PDB file of C-alpha atoms and ligand atoms in Angstrom:
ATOM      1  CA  UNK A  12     -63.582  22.128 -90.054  1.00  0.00           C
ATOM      2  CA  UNK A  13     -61.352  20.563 -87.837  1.00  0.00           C
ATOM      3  CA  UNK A  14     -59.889  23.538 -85.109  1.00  0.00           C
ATOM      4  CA  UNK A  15     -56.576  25.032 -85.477  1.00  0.00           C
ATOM      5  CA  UNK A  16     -54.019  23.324 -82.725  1.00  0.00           C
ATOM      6  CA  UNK A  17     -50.183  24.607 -82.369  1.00  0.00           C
ATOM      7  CA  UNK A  18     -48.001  22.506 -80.148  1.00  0.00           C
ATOM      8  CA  UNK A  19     -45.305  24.201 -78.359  1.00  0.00           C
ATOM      9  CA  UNK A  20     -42.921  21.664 -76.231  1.00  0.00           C
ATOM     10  CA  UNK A  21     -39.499  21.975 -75.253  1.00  0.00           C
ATOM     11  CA  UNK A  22     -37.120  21.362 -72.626  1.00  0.00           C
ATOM     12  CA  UNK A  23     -37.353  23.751 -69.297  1.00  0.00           C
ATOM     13  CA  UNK A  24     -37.218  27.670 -69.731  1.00  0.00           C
ATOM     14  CA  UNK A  25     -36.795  27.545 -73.706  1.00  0.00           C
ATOM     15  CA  UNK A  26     -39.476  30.406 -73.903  1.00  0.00           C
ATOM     16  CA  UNK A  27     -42.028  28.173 -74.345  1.00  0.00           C
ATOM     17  CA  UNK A  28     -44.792  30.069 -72.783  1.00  0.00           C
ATOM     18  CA  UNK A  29     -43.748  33.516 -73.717  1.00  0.00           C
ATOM     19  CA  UNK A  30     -44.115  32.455 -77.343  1.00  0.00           C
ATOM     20  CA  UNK A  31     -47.293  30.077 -76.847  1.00  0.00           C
ATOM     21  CA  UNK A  32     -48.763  32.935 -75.476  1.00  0.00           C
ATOM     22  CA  UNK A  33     -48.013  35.568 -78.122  1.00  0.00           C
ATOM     23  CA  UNK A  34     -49.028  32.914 -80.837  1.00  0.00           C
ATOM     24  CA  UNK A  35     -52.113  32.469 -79.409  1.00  0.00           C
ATOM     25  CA  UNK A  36     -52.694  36.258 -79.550  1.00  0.00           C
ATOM     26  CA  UNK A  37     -51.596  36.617 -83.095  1.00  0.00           C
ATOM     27  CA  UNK A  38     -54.149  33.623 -84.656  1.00  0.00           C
ATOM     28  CA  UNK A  39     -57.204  34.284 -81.289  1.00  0.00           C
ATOM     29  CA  UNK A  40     -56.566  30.562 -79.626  1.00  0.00           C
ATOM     30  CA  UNK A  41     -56.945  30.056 -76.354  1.00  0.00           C
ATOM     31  CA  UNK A  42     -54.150  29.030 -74.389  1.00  0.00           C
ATOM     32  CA  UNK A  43     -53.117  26.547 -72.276  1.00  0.00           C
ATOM     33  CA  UNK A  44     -49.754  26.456 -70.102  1.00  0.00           C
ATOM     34  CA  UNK A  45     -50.004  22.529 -69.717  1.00  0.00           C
ATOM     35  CA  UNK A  46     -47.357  22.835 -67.376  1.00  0.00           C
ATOM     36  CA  UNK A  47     -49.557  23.948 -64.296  1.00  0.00           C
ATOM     37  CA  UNK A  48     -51.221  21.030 -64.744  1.00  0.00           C
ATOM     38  CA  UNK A  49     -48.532  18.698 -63.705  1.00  0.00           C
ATOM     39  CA  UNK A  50     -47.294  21.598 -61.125  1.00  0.00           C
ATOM     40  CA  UNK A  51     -50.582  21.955 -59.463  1.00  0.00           C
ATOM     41  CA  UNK A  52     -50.617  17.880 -59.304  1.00  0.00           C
ATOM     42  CA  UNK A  53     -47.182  18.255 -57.287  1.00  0.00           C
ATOM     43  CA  UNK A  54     -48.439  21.294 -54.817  1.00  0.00           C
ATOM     44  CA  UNK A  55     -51.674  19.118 -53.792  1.00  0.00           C
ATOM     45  CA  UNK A  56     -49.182  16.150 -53.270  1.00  0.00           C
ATOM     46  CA  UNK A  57     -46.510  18.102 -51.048  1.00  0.00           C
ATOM     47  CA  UNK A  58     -49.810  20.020 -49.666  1.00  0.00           C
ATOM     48  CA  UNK A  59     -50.878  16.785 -47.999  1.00  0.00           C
ATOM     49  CA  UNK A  60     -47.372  15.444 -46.903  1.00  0.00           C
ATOM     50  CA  UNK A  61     -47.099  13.191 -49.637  1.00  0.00           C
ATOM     51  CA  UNK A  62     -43.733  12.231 -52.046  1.00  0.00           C
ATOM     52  CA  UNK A  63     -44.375  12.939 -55.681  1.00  0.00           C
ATOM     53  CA  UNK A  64     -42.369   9.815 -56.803  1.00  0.00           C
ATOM     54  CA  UNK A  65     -45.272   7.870 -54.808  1.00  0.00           C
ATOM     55  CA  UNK A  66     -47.489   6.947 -58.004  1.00  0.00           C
ATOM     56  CA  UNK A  67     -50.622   6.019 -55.915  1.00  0.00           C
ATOM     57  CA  UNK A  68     -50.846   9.500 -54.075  1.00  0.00           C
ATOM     58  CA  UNK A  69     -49.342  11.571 -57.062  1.00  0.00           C
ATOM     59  CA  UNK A  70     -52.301   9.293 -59.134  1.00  0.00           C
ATOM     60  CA  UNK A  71     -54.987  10.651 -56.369  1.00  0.00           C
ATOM     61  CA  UNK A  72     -54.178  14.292 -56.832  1.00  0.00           C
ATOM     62  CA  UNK A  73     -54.130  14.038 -60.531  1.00  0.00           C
ATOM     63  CA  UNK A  74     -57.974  12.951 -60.123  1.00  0.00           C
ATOM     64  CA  UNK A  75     -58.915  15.322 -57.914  1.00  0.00           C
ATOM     65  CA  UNK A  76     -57.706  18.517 -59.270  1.00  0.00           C
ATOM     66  CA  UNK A  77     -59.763  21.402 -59.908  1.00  0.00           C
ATOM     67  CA  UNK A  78     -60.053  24.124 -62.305  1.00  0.00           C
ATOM     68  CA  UNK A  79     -58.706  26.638 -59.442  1.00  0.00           C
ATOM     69  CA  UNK A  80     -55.551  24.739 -58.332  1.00  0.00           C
ATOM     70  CA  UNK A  81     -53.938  26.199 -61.225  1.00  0.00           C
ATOM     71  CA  UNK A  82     -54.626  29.948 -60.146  1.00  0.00           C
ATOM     72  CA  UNK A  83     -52.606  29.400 -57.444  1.00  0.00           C
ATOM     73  CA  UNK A  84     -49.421  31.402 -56.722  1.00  0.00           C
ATOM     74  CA  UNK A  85     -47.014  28.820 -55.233  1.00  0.00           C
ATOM     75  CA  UNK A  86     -47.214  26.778 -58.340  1.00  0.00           C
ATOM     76  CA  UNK A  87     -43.075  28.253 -59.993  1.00  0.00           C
ATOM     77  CA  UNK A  88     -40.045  27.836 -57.927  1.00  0.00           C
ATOM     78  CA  UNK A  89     -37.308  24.606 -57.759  1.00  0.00           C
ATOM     79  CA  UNK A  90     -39.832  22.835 -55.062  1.00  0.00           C
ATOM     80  CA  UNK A  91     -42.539  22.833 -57.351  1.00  0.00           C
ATOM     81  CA  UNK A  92     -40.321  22.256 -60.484  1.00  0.00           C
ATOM     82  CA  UNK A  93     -39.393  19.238 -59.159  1.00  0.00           C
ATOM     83  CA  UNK A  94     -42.421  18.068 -57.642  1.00  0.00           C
ATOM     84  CA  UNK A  95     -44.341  18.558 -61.249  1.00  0.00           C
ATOM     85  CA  UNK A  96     -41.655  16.601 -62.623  1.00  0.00           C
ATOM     86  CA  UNK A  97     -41.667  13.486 -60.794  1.00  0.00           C
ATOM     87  CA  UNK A  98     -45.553  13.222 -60.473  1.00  0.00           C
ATOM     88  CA  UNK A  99     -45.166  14.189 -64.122  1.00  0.00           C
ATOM     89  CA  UNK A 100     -43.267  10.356 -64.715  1.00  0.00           C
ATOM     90  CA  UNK A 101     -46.356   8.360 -63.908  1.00  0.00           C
ATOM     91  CA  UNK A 102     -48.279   6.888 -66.200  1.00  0.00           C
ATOM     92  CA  UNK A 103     -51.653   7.079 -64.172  1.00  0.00           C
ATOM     93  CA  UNK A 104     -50.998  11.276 -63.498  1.00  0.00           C
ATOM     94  CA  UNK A 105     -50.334  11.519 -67.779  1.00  0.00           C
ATOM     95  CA  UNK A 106     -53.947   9.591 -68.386  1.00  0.00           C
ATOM     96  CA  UNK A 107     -55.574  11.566 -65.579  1.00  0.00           C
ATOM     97  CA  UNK A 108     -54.890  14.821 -67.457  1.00  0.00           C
ATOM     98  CA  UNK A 109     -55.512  13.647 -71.046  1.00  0.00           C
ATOM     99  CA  UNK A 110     -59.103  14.322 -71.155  1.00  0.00           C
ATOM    100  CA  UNK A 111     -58.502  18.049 -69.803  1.00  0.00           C
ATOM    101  CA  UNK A 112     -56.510  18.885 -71.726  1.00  0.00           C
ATOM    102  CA  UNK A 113     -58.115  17.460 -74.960  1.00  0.00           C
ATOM    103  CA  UNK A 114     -61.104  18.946 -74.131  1.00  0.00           C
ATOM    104  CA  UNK A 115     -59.432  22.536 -73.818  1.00  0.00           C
ATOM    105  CA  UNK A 116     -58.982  22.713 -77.593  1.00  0.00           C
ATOM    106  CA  UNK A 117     -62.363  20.941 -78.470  1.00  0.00           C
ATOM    107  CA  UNK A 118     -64.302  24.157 -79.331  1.00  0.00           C
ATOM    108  CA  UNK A 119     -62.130  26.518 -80.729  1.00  0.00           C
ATOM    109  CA  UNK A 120     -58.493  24.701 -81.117  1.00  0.00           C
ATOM    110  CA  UNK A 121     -55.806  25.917 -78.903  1.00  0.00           C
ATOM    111  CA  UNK A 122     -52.220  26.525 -78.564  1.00  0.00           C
ATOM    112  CA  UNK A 123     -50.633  24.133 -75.785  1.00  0.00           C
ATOM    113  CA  UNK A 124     -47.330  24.551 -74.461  1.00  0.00           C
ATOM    114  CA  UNK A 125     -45.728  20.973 -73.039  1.00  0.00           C
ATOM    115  CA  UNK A 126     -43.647  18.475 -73.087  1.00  0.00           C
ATOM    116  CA  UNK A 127     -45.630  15.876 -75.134  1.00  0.00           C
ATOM    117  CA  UNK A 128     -48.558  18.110 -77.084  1.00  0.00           C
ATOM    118  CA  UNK A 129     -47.223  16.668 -80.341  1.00  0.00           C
ATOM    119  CA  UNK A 130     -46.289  13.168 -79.608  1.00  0.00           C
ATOM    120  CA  UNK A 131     -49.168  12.086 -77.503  1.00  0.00           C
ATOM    121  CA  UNK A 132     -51.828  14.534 -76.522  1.00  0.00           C
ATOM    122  CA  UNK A 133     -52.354  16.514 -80.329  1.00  0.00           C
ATOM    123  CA  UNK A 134     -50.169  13.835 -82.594  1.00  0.00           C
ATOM    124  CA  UNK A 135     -52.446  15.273 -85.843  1.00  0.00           C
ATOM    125  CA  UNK A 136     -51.605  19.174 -84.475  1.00  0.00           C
ATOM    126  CA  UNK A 137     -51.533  21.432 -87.299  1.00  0.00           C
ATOM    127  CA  UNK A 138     -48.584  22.851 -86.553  1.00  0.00           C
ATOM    128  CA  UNK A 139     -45.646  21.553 -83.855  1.00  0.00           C
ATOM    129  CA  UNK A 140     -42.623  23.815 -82.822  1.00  0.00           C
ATOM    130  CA  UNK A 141     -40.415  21.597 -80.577  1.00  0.00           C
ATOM    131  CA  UNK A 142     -38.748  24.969 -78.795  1.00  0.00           C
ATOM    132  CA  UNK A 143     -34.597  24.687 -77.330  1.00  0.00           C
ATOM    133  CA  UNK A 144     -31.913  26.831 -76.424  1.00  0.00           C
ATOM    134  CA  UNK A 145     -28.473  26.007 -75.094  1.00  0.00           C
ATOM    135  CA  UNK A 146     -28.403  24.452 -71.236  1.00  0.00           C
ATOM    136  CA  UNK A 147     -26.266  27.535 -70.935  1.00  0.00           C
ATOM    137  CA  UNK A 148     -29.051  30.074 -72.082  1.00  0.00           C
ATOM    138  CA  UNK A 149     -31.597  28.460 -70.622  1.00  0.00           C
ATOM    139  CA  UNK A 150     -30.422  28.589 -67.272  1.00  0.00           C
ATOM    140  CA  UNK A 151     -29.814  31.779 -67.442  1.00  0.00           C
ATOM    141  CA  UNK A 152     -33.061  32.791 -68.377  1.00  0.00           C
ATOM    142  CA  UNK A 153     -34.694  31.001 -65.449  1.00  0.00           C
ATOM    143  CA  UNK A 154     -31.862  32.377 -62.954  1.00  0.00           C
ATOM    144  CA  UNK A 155     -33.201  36.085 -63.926  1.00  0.00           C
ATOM    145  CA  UNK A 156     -36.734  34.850 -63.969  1.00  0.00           C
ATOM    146  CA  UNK A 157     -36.176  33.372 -60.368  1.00  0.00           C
ATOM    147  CA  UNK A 158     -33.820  36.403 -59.214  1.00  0.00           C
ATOM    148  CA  UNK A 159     -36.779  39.126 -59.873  1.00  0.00           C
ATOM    149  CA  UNK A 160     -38.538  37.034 -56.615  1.00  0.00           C
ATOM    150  CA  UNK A 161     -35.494  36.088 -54.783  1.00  0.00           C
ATOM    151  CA  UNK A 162     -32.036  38.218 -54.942  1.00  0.00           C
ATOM    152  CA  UNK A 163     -30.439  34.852 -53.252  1.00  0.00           C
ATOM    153  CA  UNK A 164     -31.280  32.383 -56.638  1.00  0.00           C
ATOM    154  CA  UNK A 165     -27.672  30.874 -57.226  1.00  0.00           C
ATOM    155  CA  UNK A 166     -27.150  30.605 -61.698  1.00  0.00           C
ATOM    156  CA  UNK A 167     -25.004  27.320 -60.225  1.00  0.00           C
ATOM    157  CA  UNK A 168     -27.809  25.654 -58.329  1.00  0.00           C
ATOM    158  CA  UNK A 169     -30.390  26.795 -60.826  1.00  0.00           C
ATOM    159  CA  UNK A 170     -28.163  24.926 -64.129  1.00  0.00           C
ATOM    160  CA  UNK A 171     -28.225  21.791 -61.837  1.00  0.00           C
ATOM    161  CA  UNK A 172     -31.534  21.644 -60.898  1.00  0.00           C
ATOM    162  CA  UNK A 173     -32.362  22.448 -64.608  1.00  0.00           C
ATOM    163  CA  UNK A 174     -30.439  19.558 -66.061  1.00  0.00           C
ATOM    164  CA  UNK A 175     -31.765  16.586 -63.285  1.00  0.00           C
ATOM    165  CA  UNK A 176     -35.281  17.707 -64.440  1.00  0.00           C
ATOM    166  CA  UNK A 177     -34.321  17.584 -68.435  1.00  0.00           C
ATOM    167  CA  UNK A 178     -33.010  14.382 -67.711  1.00  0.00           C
ATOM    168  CA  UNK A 179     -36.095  12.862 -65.720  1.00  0.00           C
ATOM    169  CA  UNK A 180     -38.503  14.502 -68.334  1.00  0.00           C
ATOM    170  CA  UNK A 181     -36.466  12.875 -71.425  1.00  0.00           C
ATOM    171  CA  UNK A 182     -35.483   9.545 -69.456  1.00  0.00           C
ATOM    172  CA  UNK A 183     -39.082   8.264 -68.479  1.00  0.00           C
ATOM    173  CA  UNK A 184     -40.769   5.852 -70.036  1.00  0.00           C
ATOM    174  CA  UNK A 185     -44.361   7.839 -70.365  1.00  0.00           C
ATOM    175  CA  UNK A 186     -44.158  10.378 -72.432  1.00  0.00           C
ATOM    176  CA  UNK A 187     -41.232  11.357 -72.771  1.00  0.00           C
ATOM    177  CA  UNK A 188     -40.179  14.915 -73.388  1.00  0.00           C
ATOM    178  CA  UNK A 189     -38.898  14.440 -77.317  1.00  0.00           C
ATOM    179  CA  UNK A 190     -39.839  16.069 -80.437  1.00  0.00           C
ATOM    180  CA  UNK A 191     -42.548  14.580 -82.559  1.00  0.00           C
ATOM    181  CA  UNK A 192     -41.475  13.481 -86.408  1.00  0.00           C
ATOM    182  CA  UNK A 193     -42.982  16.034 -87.738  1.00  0.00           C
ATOM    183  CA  UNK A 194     -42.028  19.104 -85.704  1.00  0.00           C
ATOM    184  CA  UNK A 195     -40.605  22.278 -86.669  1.00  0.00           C
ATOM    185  CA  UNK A 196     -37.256  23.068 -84.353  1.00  0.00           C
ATOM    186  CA  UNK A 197     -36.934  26.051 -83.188  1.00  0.00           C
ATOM    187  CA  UNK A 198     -33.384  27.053 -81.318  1.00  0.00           C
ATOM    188  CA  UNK A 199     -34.136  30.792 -79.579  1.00  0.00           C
ATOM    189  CA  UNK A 200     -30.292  30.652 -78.177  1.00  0.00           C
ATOM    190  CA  UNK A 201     -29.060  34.044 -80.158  1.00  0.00           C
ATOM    191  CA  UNK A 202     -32.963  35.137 -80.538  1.00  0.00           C
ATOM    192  CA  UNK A 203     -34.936  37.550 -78.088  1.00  0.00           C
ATOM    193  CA  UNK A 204     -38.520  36.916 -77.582  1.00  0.00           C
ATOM    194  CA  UNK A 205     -39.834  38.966 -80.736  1.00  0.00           C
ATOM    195  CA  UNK A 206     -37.603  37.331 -82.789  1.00  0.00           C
ATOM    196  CA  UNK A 207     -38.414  33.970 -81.452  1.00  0.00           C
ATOM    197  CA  UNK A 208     -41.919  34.985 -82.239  1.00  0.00           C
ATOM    198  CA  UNK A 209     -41.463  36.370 -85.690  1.00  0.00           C
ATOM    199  CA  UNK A 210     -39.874  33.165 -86.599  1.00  0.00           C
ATOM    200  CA  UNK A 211     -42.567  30.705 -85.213  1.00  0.00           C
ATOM    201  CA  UNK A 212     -45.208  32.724 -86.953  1.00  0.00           C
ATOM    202  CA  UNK A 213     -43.552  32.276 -90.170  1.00  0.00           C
ATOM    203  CA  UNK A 214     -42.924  28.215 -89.217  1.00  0.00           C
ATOM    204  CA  UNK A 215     -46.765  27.871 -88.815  1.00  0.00           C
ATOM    205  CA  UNK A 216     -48.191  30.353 -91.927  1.00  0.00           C
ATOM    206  CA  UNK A 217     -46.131  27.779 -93.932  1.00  0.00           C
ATOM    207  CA  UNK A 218     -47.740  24.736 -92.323  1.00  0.00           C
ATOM    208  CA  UNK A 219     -51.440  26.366 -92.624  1.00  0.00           C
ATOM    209  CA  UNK A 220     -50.138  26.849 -96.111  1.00  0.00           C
ATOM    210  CA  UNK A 221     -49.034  23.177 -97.000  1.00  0.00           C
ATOM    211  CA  UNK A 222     -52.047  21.307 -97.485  1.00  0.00           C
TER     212      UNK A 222
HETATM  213  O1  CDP B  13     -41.607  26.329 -67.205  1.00  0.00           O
HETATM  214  P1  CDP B  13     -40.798  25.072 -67.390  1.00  0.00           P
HETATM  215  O2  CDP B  13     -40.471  24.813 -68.830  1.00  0.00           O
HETATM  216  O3  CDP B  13     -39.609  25.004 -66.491  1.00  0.00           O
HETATM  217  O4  CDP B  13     -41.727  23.874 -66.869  1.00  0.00           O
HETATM  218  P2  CDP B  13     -43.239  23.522 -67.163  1.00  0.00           P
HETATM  219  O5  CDP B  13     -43.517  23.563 -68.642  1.00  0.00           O
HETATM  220  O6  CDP B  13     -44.127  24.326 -66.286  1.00  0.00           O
HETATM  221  O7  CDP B  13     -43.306  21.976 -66.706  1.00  0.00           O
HETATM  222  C1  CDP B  13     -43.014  21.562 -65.390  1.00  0.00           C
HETATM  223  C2  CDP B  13     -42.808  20.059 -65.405  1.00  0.00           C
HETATM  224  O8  CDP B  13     -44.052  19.440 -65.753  1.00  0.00           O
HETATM  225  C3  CDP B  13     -41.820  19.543 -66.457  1.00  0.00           C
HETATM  226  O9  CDP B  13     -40.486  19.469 -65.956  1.00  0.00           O
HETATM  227  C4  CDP B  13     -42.372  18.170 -66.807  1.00  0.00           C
HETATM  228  O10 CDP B  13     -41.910  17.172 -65.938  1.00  0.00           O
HETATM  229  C5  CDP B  13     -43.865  18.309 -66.574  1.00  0.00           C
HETATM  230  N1  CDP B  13     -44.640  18.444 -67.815  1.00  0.00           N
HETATM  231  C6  CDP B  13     -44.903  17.293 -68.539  1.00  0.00           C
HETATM  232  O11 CDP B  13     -44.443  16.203 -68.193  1.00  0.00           O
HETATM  233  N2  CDP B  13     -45.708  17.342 -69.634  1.00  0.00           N
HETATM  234  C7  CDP B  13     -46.217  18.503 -70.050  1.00  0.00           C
HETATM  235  N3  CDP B  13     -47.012  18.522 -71.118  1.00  0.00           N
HETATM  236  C8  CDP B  13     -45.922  19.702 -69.349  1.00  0.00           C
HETATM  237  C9  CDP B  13     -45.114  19.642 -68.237  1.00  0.00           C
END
């Protein structure tokens, strides 16, 4: 039997990872935030003094990551957003990570949370919930996010910051942040997290349904 994959991607802060993290809970997947990933590529490239546009250095951390770069704590924050996002644009970071993240779901299936789970990592997922909200909502949701850690977080600076990284992540030419053909939208604008849940359960009992 072939394992049970749900691809979550979406643009930044659409609740991606609240929900890929209840849905994995609800059918026991295990999870992956694949995220970190491309984060944890961008802390090992500012760690060494590096620019995350360079593709050759960005390319060298993406090889040599390891399993505990992601449990570290400086890995959320605008520096590290935007670091993850322009290592994220290189080709030779993307192919680095396939095989990880691939192999994560080999056993027992997985829910992934992304940018391109659907399109290029898992195109024959089960089910794929391309997750949005307004720019408006969004940003909002990431401003209180970021204000529980630092009072000074600006909603302005934080809705800028939040649209250049949209715009780099849907712009490139690898990969580029889009919904697959055959994913399920899912706008969680007017919808708090259970409800966002309660619908995305429903979205992938009908595709487990559909032969
Ligand atoms: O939490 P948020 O939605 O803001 O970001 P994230 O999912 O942790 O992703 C951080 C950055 O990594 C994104 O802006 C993308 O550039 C990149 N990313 C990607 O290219 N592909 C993925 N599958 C996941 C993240």
């Amino acid at each position: 039997m072939t394992p049970l994959i749900i691809a979550v991607d979406g643009p930044a802060a659409a609740g991606k990872g609240t929900l890929a993290r209840r849905l994995a809970g609800h059918f026991g997947l295990p999870y992956l935030d694949t995220g970190l990933l491309y984060r944890a590529v961008g802390r090992r490239v500012l760690d060494g003094g590096g620019d995350p546009r360079d593709a050759g250095v960005a390319e060298a951390a993406a090889r040599g990551l390891r399993a505990e770069d992601l449990d570290r704590s400086d890995l959320r924050g605008p520096p590290a957003d935007d670091a993850a996002s322009n290592v994220a644009a290189h080709p030779g970071v993307r192919r680095a990570l396939v095989e990880f993240q691939r192999g994560f779901a080999a056993a027992h299936g997985a829910v992934l949370d992304g940018r391109d789970i659907g399109t290029v990592i898992f195109p024959d997922a089960t089910a794929k919930l391309y997750v949005t909200a307004s720019p408006e909502a969004r940003a909002r949701r990431r401003w209180l996010e970021v204000r529980a850690r630092d009072p000074r977080a600006d909603l302005a600076e934080i809705t800028a910051e939040m649209a250049a990284r949209d715009a780099r992540d849907a712009g490139r030419g690898a990969a580029p942040m889009k919904p697959a053909f055959d994913a399920l939208e899912l706008d969680t604008t007017e919808m708090d997290a259970d409800t966002a849940f309660e619908v995305a359960i429903a979205m992938v009992a009908e595709k487990l349904a559909t032969p």
